[in-house]
Structures are given as C-alpha cells and as structure tokens.
Coordinates of C-alpha atoms in Angstrom, one line a residue:
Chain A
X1 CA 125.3 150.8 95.0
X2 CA 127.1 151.9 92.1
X3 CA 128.9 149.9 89.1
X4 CA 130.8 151.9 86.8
X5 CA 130.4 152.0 83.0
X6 CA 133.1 149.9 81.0
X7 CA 134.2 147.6 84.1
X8 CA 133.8 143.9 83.6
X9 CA 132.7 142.6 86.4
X10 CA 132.5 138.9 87.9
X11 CA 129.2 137.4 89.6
X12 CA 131.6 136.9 92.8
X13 CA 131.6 141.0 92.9
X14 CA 135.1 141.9 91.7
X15 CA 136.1 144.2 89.0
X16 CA 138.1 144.6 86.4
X17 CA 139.7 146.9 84.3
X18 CA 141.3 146.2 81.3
X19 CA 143.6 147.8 79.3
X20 CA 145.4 146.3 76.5
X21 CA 146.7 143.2 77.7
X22 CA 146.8 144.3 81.2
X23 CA 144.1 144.3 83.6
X24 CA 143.5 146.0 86.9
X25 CA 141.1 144.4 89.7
X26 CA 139.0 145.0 92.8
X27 CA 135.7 144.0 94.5
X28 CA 132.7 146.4 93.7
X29 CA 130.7 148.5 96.0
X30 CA 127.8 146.2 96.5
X31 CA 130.7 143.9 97.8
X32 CA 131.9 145.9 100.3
X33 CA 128.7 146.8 101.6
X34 CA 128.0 143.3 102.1
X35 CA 131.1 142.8 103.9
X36 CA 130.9 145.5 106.0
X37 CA 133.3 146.5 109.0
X38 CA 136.4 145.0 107.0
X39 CA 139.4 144.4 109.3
X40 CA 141.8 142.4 107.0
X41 CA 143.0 142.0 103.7
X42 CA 145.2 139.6 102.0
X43 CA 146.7 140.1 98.5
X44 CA 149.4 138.2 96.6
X45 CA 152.8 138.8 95.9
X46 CA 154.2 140.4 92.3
X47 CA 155.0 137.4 90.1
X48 CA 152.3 135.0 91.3
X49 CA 150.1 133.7 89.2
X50 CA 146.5 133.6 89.1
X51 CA 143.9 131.3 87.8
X52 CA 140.2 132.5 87.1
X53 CA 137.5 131.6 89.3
X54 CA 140.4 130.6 92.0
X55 CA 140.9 132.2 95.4
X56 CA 143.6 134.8 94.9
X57 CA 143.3 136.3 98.3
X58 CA 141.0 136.7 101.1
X59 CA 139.0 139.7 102.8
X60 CA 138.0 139.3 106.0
X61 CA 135.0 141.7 107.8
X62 CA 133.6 141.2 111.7
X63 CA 131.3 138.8 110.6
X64 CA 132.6 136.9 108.2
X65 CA 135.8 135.7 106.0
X66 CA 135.4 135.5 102.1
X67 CA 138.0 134.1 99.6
X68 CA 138.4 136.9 96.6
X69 CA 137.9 134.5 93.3
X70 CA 140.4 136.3 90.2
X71 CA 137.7 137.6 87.7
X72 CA 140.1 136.6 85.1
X73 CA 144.2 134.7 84.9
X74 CA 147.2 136.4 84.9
X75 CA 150.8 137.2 86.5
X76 CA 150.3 139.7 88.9
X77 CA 151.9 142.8 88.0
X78 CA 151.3 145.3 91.1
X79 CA 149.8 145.1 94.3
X80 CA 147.9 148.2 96.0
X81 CA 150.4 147.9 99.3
X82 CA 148.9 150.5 100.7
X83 CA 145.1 148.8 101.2
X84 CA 145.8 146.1 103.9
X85 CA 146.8 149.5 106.6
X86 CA 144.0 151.2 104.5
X87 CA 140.4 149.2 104.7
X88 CA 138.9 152.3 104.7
X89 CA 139.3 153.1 100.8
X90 CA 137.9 150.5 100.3
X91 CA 134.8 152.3 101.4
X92 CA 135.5 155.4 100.0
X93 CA 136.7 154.3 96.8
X94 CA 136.2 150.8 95.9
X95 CA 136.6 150.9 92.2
X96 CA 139.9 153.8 92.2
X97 CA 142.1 154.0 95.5
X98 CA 140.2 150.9 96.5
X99 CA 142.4 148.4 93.5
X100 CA 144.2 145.4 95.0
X101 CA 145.9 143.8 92.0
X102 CA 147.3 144.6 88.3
X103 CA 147.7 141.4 86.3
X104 CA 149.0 140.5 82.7
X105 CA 146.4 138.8 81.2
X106 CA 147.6 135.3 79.7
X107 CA 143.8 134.8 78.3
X108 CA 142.0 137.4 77.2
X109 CA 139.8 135.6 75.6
X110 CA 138.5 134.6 79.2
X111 CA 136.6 138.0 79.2
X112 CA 134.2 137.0 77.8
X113 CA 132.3 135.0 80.8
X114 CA 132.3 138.2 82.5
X115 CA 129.1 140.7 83.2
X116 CA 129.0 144.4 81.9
X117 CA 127.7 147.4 84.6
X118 CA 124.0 146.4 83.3
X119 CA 124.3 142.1 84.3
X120 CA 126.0 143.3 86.9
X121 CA 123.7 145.7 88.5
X122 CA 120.9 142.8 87.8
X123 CA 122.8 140.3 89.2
X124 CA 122.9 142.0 92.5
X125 CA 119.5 142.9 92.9
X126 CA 119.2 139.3 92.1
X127 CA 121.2 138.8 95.3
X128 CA 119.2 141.4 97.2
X129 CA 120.8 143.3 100.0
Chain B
X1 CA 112.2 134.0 104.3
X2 CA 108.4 133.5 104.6
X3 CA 108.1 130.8 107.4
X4 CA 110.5 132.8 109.5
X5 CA 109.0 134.3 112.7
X6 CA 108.8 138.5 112.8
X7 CA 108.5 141.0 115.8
X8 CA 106.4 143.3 116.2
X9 CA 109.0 145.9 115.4
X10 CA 110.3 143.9 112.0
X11 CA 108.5 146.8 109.6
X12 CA 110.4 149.6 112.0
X13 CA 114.2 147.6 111.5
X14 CA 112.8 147.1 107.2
X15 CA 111.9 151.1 107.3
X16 CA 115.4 152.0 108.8
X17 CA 117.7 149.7 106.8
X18 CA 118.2 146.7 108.8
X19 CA 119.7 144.2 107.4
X20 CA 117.4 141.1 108.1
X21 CA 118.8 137.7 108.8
X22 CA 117.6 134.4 110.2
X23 CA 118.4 133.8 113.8
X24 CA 117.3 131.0 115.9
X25 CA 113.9 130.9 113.8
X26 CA 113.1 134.5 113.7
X27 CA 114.2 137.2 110.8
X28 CA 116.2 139.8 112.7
X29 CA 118.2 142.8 111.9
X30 CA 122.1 142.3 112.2
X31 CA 122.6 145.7 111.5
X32 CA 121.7 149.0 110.5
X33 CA 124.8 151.0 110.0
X34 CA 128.0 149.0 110.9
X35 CA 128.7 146.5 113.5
X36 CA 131.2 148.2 114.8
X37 CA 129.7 151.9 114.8
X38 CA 126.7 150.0 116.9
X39 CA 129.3 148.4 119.6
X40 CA 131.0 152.2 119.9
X41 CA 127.2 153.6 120.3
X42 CA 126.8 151.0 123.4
X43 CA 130.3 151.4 125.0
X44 CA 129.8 154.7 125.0
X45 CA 126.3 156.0 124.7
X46 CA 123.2 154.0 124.6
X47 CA 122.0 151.3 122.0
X48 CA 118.5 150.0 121.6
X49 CA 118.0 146.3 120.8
X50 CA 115.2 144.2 119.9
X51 CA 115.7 140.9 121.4
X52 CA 111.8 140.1 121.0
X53 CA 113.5 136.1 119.7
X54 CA 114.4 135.5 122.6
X55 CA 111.8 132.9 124.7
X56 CA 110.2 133.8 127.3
X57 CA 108.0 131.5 129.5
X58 CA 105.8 132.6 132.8
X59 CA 105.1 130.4 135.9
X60 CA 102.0 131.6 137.8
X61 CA 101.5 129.6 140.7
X62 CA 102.3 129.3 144.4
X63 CA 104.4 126.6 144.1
X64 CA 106.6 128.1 140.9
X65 CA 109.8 128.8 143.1
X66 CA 109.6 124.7 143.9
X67 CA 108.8 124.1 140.1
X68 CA 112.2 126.3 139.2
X69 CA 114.1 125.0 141.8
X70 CA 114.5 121.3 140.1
X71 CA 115.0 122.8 136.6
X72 CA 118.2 125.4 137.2
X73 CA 121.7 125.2 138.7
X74 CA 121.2 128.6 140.7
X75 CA 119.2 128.7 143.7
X76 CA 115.6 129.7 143.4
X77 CA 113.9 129.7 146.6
X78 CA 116.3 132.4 148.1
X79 CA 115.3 135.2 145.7
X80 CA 113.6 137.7 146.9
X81 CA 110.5 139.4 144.5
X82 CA 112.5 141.4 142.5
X83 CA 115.1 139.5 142.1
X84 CA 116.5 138.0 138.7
X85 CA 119.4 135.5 138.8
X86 CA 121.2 133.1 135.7
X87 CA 121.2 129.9 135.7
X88 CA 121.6 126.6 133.9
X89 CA 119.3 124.3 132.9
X90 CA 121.1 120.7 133.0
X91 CA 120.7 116.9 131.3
X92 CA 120.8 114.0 134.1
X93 CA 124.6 113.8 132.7
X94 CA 125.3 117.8 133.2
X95 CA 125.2 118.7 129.3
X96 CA 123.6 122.3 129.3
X97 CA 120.7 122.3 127.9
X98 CA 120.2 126.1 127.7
X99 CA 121.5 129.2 130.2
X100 CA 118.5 131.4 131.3
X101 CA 117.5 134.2 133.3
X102 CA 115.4 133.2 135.9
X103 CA 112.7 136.5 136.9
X104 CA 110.8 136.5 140.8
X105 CA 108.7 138.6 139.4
X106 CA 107.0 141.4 141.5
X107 CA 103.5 140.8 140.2
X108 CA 100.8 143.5 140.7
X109 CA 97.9 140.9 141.7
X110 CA 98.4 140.7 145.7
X111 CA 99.6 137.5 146.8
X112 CA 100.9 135.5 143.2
X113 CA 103.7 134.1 142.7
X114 CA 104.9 134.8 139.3
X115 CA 108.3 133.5 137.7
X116 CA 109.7 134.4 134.2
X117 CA 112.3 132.1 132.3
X118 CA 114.2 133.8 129.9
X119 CA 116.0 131.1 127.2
X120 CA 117.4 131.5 124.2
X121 CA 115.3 131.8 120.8
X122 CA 117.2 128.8 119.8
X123 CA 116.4 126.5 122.6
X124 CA 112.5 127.4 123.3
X125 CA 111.3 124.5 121.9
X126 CA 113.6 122.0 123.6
X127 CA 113.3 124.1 126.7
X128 CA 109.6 124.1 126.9
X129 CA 109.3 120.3 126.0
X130 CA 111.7 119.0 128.5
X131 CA 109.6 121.5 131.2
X132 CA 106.8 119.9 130.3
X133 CA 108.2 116.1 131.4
X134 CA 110.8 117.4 133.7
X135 CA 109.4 120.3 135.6
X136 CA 105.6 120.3 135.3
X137 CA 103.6 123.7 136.2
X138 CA 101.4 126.1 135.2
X139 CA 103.9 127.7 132.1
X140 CA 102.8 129.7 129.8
X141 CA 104.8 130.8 126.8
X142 CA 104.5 134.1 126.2
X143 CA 107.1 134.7 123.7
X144 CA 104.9 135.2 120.8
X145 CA 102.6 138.2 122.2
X146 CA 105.4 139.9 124.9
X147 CA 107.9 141.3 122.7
X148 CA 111.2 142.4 124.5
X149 CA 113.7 145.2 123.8
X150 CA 117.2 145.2 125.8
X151 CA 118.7 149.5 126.4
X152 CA 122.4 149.0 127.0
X153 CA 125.5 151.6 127.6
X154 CA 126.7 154.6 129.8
X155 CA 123.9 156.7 129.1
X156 CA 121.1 153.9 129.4
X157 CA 120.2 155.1 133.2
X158 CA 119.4 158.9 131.9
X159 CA 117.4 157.9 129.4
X160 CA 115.4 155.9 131.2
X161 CA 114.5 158.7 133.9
X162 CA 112.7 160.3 131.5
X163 CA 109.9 157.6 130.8
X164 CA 106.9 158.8 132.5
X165 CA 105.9 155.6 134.4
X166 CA 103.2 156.3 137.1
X167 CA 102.3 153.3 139.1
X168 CA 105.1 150.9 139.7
X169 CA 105.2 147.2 141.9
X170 CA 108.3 146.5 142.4
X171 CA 111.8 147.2 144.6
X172 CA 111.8 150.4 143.9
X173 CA 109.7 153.4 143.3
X174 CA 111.6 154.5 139.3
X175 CA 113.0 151.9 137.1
X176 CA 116.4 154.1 137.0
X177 CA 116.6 152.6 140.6
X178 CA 116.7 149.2 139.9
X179 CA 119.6 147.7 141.2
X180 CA 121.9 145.5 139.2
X181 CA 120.0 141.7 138.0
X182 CA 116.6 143.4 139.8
X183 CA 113.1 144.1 138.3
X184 CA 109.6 145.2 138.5
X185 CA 106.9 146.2 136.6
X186 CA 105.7 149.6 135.4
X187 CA 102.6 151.1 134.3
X188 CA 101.1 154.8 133.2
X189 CA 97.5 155.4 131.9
X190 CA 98.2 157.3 128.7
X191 CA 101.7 156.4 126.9
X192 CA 102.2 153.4 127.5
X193 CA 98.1 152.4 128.5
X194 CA 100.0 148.5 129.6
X195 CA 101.8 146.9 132.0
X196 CA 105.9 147.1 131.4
X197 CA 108.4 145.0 133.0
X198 CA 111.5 146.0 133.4
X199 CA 114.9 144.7 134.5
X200 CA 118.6 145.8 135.0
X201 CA 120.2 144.0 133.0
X202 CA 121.7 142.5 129.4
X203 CA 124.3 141.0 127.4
X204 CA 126.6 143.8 126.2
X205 CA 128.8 144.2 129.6
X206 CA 127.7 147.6 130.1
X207 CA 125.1 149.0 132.3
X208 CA 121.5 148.8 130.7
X209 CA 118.1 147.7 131.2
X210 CA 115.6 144.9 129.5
X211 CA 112.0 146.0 128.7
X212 CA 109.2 143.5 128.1
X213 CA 105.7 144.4 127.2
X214 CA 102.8 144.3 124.9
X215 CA 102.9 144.5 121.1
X216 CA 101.8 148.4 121.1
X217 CA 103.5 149.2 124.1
X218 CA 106.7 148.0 122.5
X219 CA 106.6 150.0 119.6
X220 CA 105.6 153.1 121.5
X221 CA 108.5 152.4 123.4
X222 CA 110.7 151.7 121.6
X223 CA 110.0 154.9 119.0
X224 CA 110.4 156.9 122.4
X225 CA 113.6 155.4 123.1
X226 CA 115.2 156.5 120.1
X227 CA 113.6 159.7 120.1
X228 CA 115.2 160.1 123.4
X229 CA 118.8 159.5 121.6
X230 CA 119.1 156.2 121.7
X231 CA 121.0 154.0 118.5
X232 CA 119.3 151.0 116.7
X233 CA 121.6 148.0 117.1
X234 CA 121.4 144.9 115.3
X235 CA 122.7 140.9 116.6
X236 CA 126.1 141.7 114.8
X237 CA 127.0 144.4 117.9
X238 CA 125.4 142.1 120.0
X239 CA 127.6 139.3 119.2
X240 CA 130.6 141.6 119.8
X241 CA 129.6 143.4 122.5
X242 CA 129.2 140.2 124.4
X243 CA 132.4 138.3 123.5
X244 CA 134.7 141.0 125.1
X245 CA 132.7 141.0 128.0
X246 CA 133.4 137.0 127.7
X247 CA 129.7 136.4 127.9
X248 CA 128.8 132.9 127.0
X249 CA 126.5 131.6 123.8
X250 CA 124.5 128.8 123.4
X251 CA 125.5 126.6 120.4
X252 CA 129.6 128.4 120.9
X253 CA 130.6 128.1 124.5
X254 CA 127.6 126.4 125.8
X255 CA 125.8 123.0 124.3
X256 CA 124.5 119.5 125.9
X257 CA 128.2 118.5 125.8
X258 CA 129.7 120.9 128.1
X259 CA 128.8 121.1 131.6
X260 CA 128.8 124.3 133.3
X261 CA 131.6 123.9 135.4
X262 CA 133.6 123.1 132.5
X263 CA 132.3 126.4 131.1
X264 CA 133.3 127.9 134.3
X265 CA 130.0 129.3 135.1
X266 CA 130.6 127.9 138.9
X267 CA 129.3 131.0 140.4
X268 CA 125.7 129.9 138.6
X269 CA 125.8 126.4 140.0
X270 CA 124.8 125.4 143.4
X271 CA 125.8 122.4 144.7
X272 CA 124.7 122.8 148.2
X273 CA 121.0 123.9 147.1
X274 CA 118.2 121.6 146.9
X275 CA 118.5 118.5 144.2
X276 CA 118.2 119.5 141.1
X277 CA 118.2 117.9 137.7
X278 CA 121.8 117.2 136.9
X279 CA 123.5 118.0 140.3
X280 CA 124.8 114.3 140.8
X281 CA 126.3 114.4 137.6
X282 CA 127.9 118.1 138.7
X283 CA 128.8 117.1 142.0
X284 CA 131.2 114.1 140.9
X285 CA 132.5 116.5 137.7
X286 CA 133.5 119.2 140.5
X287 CA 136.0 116.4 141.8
X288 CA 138.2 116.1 138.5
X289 CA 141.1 118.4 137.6
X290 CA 141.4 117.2 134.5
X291 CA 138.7 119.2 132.8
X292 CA 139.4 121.9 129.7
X293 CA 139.3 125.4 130.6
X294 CA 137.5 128.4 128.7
X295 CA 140.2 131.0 127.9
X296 CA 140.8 133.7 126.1
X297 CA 142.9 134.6 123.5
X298 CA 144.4 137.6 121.5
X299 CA 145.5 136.8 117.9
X300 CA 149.0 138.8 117.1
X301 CA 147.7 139.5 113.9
X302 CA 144.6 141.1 112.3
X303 CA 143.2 137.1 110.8
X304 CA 140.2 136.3 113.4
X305 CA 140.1 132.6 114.7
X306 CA 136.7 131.8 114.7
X307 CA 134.9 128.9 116.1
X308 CA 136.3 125.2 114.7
X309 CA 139.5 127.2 114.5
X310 CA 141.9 124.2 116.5
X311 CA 144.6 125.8 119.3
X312 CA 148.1 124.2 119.4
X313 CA 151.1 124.1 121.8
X314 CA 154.2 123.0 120.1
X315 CA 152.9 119.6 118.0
X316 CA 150.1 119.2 120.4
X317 CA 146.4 120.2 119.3
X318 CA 145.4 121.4 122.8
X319 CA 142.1 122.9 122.3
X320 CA 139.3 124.1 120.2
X321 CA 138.0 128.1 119.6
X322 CA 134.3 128.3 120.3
X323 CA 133.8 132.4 119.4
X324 CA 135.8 135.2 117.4
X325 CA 135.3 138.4 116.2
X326 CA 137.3 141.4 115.8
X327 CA 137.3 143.3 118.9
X328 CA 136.2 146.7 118.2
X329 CA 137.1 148.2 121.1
X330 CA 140.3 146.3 121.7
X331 CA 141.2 146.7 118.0
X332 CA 142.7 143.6 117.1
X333 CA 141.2 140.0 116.6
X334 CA 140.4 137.9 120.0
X335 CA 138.8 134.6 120.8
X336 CA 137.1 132.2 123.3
X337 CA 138.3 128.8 123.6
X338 CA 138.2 125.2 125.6
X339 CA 141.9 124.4 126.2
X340 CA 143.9 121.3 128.0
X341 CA 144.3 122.9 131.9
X342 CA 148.0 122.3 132.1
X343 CA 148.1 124.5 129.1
X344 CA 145.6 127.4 130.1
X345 CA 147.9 129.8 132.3
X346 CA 147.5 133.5 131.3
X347 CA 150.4 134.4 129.1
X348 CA 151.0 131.0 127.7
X349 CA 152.0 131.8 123.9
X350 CA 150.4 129.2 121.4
X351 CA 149.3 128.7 117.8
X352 CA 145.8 128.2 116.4
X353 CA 145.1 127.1 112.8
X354 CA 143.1 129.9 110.7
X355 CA 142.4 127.7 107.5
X356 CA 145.2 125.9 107.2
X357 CA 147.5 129.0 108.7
X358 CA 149.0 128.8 111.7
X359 CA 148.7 132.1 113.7
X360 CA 150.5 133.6 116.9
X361 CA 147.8 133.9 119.8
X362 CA 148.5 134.5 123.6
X363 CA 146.1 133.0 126.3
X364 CA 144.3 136.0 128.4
X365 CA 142.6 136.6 131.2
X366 CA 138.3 137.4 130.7
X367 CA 136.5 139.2 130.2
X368 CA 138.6 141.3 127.5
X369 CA 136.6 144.2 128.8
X370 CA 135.1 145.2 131.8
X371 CA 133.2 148.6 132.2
X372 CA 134.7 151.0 134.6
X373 CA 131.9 151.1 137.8

C-alpha cells in the first residue's frame, strides 16, 4: 500500500488534500484494496454540505457496501463526474485521477484530529490486510 | 482468529495472498486476486477451490441406504453405486435443516455399502446431532482428516485427463468420464500413494469435478492442479459464481423456516418415496397455492439489493431479497428473493428498498446463467 507524504488522512481511509482554505478528498489505497471489485459510487452534489465524521457518500464493491465518512466539513466545491463510469481509477490512481470531492473548508481547525502518512501507515497495519 | 478451524492447505492460500476470513467456523480464503477476475477464470477456464469446510460424514454399513432414506427428501434406495443425488434434510414441520449431497459411494472393499453426506460447514454440528437421534448408523465424520477441493469451468475435464490415476472402482475406467452428479474413487502408487474420490460435480454452474482425499494427497493435488493451469479461487467467486447459476445457500435462500417446496427445490423432494422425516408436513404444504415464490431479480441500476433488502409493488411490501451480488458476467447488480405468488410473473416491474432508497428491479427468470452444453 502506499500513503503519500503531506496528505491528511482519516482512520476511516480517506484523504485529504488541503490547500489554503480548500480541501480536496478521496479514499487511500489500502481502502480500495479492501474494497476490492468496486461496482458503484455515489458522490454529492456541488453546494451540499458536509459534516465531519458523517456519511457523505457511499462506495459499493461485490462484497460489500461502505458509507464514505467526510475526513473534515465543508461546501462541496467540485465533484470528480467522471469516477462513478470510471471505478477503475480508482485503482490506478486513488490519490490523483482517483479524487471524488473538493470542499471549502468552514473549519480548519478540524484538521487537526486527522493522521499524517506515518499514523496512517500504522494505523493500517493496525487493521491488517 | 486462533480458535478458528484451518485446512490442510491454509499455509498454501497465506503463501499466495489469500485473503483469510471466517466462514461457517473455519478461516478461509475469499480471495486471492479479485472476486471478479476468479468468476471470469471459472466461466471460462478452470478455478481451483478449497472447500475442505464443508462437512462430510461417511455411512459404512449394509443397511446405510435405509439409514439415508428417512433423513433426505430425494430418494436413496434407487441410486445406483456411483451415483450422487441432492437432497434435503427436513424438521417434522418441513423447515430445512440443511441441503446436502448425498454420495453411493463405489467402495473398493468388495461387498460394502458406503454412503457420503455432504452438508454445509455451517450446519455440521446440527446435522450430525440430529443424525445421531433421528437417523441412527454407523457415521463417521470425517470432515476433519478428508480435506476436499472442488475444479470448476470449461477447461476442468482437460485438466483432469492428465492426473495419472492407475487403479480406479467406480462407473468408469478415468475420472474425465464421470458422468454428470456420478463418482468413484481413484488411486496410483507413487503421486498420489492414497485413495481419491472423485465426483462430477459443484456449485459454480459450470462443468467441474469435486476431489476428496487425504491431507498429503490434497496438497499434492492440489499443487498439481495449478501447475496444470488451474486459478486459486477464494468463497467470494464462489458466492457469485453460484448466485447466477441461482444456486441456493443455507442461512440466504434456505433455513428451518422455509420448506423446500417453497424454495422450489421440488425436483429434490419425493413425495411418493418411502416416509421420510418431514414428508407429512411436505405432502399437505404441496396442496396450498398460496406460498411465496423464489425469483429473480435484475436491479436497473448499478446499487446491489442484498439480503434484508424488502421488495415492493405499488404500496405493498411483497417480498424479501435473500442474496445479491454484482453479477460479473451479466454486468449489472441482480438478486434472489421470496415474493407474494400473484406478484412473481417474469417481467413484473417492482421496487426494492436499498437503505432507505427505493430502486427499479424487474422479476426474471433463473438461473441468470446457464452454461452453454
């Protein structure tokens, strides 16, 4: 698995990417592993809000459905249209071509519950595989 | 993990990156690659399962057809040696208490009698219990040292030509030649030094063979197998494989509440055979028309309804989904369910509730799939 340098990242495997005020988010590569065989995704609409630690969407694989939890709270900004016809970069690019939300952050000071690469990496072999 | 049962071939599925889980007691691989690239691998090659959980219990006696006879819905004392056939095992009330594969096995010492029972890992316990009050004999479970391995797709017959067996009892003089739900047993001196029953037949809806044997053997087999070209596959392509071939499960489809008409596993029932436990119960349920209907059903969109998933006509709740995956071969998300029999013509559009979402679904006819023959 890998877990790029300077991502946030929540113990529910999604990502983020902040910059300024703005933050971009996905589910890591340990997540999609776990998933495996994804067949549907569902993201919100520009303009919603979300909450953190709330379900902002759902990702569902052969085996199993999993709510996505928002690694931090926002308006959403963008949505990556393209993923929900496209699973597949979500394999092949889970933390670039693999985004599913931009969001305006209305906390920022929420950041701070979340894990660098490091805690992250832990965390997962925590979870084993 | 520690108290969970493990097969013989549990350090072969670690060393090749299966990924374990707990099924029915035992810690078993649900996959090794993807779910979906093991289902292509058995609908169109050949994929090599370890099925080692599920129980397997031996009759040895003269009198084990009679024995068998009072335990399952399908009739036992026509089969031939050779001959495998599925059946039910029933409550007083009809309820199933598990669906086996019943064995007249071929056996090597001149003038036995042996019968296999095949029942799900789940269910071995209750099973062998309920033999013991219900169907007294001379059982012996032999689960825990006779592993089993199941070969299934197109390409399952060829690579079983090549297994140099030498000595045979059984219908036929190669286990390529088995016909379809027949087996016997196989044996060669040097690679595999024991005794190796085989069987045509499986779970995936495609051609394919069932191996059971010694610990050693298994292993030796099974390393052959793969050598031969065969792909690992784990319980997730099981699951899969078997839903579009509209197989039943235990514990989805099946349980003590449903009988197996209900389940519409008629052509496993036999009403005119001896009596057998629960056949009062079946005859009288044959007489109503009022009883729910397993259907299929294909979801419009891409959401799978899985089992809990309710089934709705208009305002009415008419039924319940038992099983759903994504079918990979179909491409889009399908279902089993029990559905109200006014409501279960093929074609009749309906709604079923996905976590509080209503989706479009259409009632189908099963199996999904069906192998060309």
């Amino acid at each position: 698995m890998s877990a790029p340098e300077g991502l946030k990242y929540s113990k529910t495997h999604e990502w983020v990417a902040i910059t300024g005020d703005k933050a971009r988010v996905g589910i890591t590569d340990f997540a999609v592993q776990l998933l495996s065989d994804l067949v549907y995704v569902d993201l919100p609409k520009v303009g919603q809000s979300i909450t953190q630690s709330q379900p902002f969407g759902e990702i569902e694989s052969v085996k199993h459905v999993s709510d996505l939890y928002a690694p931090v709270a926002g308006t959403v900004t963008a949505v990556n249209t393209e993923l929900p016809n496209q699973l597949e970069l979500l394999n092949q690019s889970p933390f670039e071509k693999g985004w599913m939300i931009e969001v305006q952050l209305t906390q920022p000071a929420d950041l701070s519950g979340l894990l660098d690469a490091d805690a992250y990496t832990a965390h997962c072999a925590t979870e084993g595989h | 993990m520690s108290s969970l049962l493990r097969t013989p071939l549990y350090d072969w599925h670690v060393a090749h990156h299966g990924r374990m889980v707990e099924f029915g007691g035992w810690e078993m691989p649900v996959q090794y690659t993807s779910i979906v690239d093991e289902h292509h691998a058995v609908r169109k090659a050949a994929g090599l399962f370890d099925i080692s959980h599920m129980g397997r219990f031996s009759c040895l006696a003269p009198e084990a057809a009679e024995v068998i006879e009072r335990l399952v819905t399908c009739s036992v004392a026509t089969m031939k040696p050779g001959q495998i056939r599925y059946g039910l095992v029933c409550r007083d009330d009809g309820g199933i208490l598990d669906d086996v594969l019943v064995y007249n096995i071929p056996s090597p010492l001149q003038g036995k009698s042996e019968f296999g029972l095949v029942v799900n890992a789940g269910n071995r316990t209750k099973i062998w219990d309920w033999i013991q009050t219900r169907a007294p004999g001379p059982w012996t479970d032999v689960s825990a040292n006779k592993p089993m391995i199941a070969l299934q797709g197109p390409k399952a017959v060829e690579l079983v030509r090549q297994l140099p067996f030498n000595f045979y009892s059984g219908p036929c003089q190669l286990p390529a030649e088995l016909g379809y739900y027949r087996n016997g047993i196989w044996f060669r001196e040097k690679r595999y030094g024991h005794i190796v029953s085989v069987s045509r037949t499986g779970y995936t809806g495609e051609d394919g063979f069932e191996f059971i044997c010694g610990e050693e053997t298994v292993k030796i087999l099974w390393d052959h197998l793969i050598e031969l070209g065969a792909q690992p596959c784990g319980l997730g392509a099981r699951d899969t494989l078997r839903l579009e071939a509209a197989m039943p499960l235990y514990g989805h489809e099946l349980s003590e509440t449903i009988d197996p008409l209900t389940a519409g596993l008629d052509f496993a029932v036999k009403l005119d055979k001896a009596d057998f436990i629960g056949k009062q119960a079946l005859v009288e349920i044959a007489t109503k028309s009022d009883r729910r209907v397993r259907v299929g059903l294909k979801l419009a969109g891409r959401r799978i309804a899985r089992e809990g998933s309710t089934v709705h006509l208009a305002d009415q709740q008419i039924g319940e989904v038992t099983s759903g995956t994504f079918s990979p071969t179909l491409e889009q998300a399908i279902s089993m369910a029990y559905v109200a029999p006014a409501m279960a013509a093929v074609g009749t559009a309906v709604k079923v509730d996905i976590r509080g979402k209503r989706e479009a679904a259409t009632v189908v006819p099963l199996p999904f799939y069906q192998r060309a023959k």
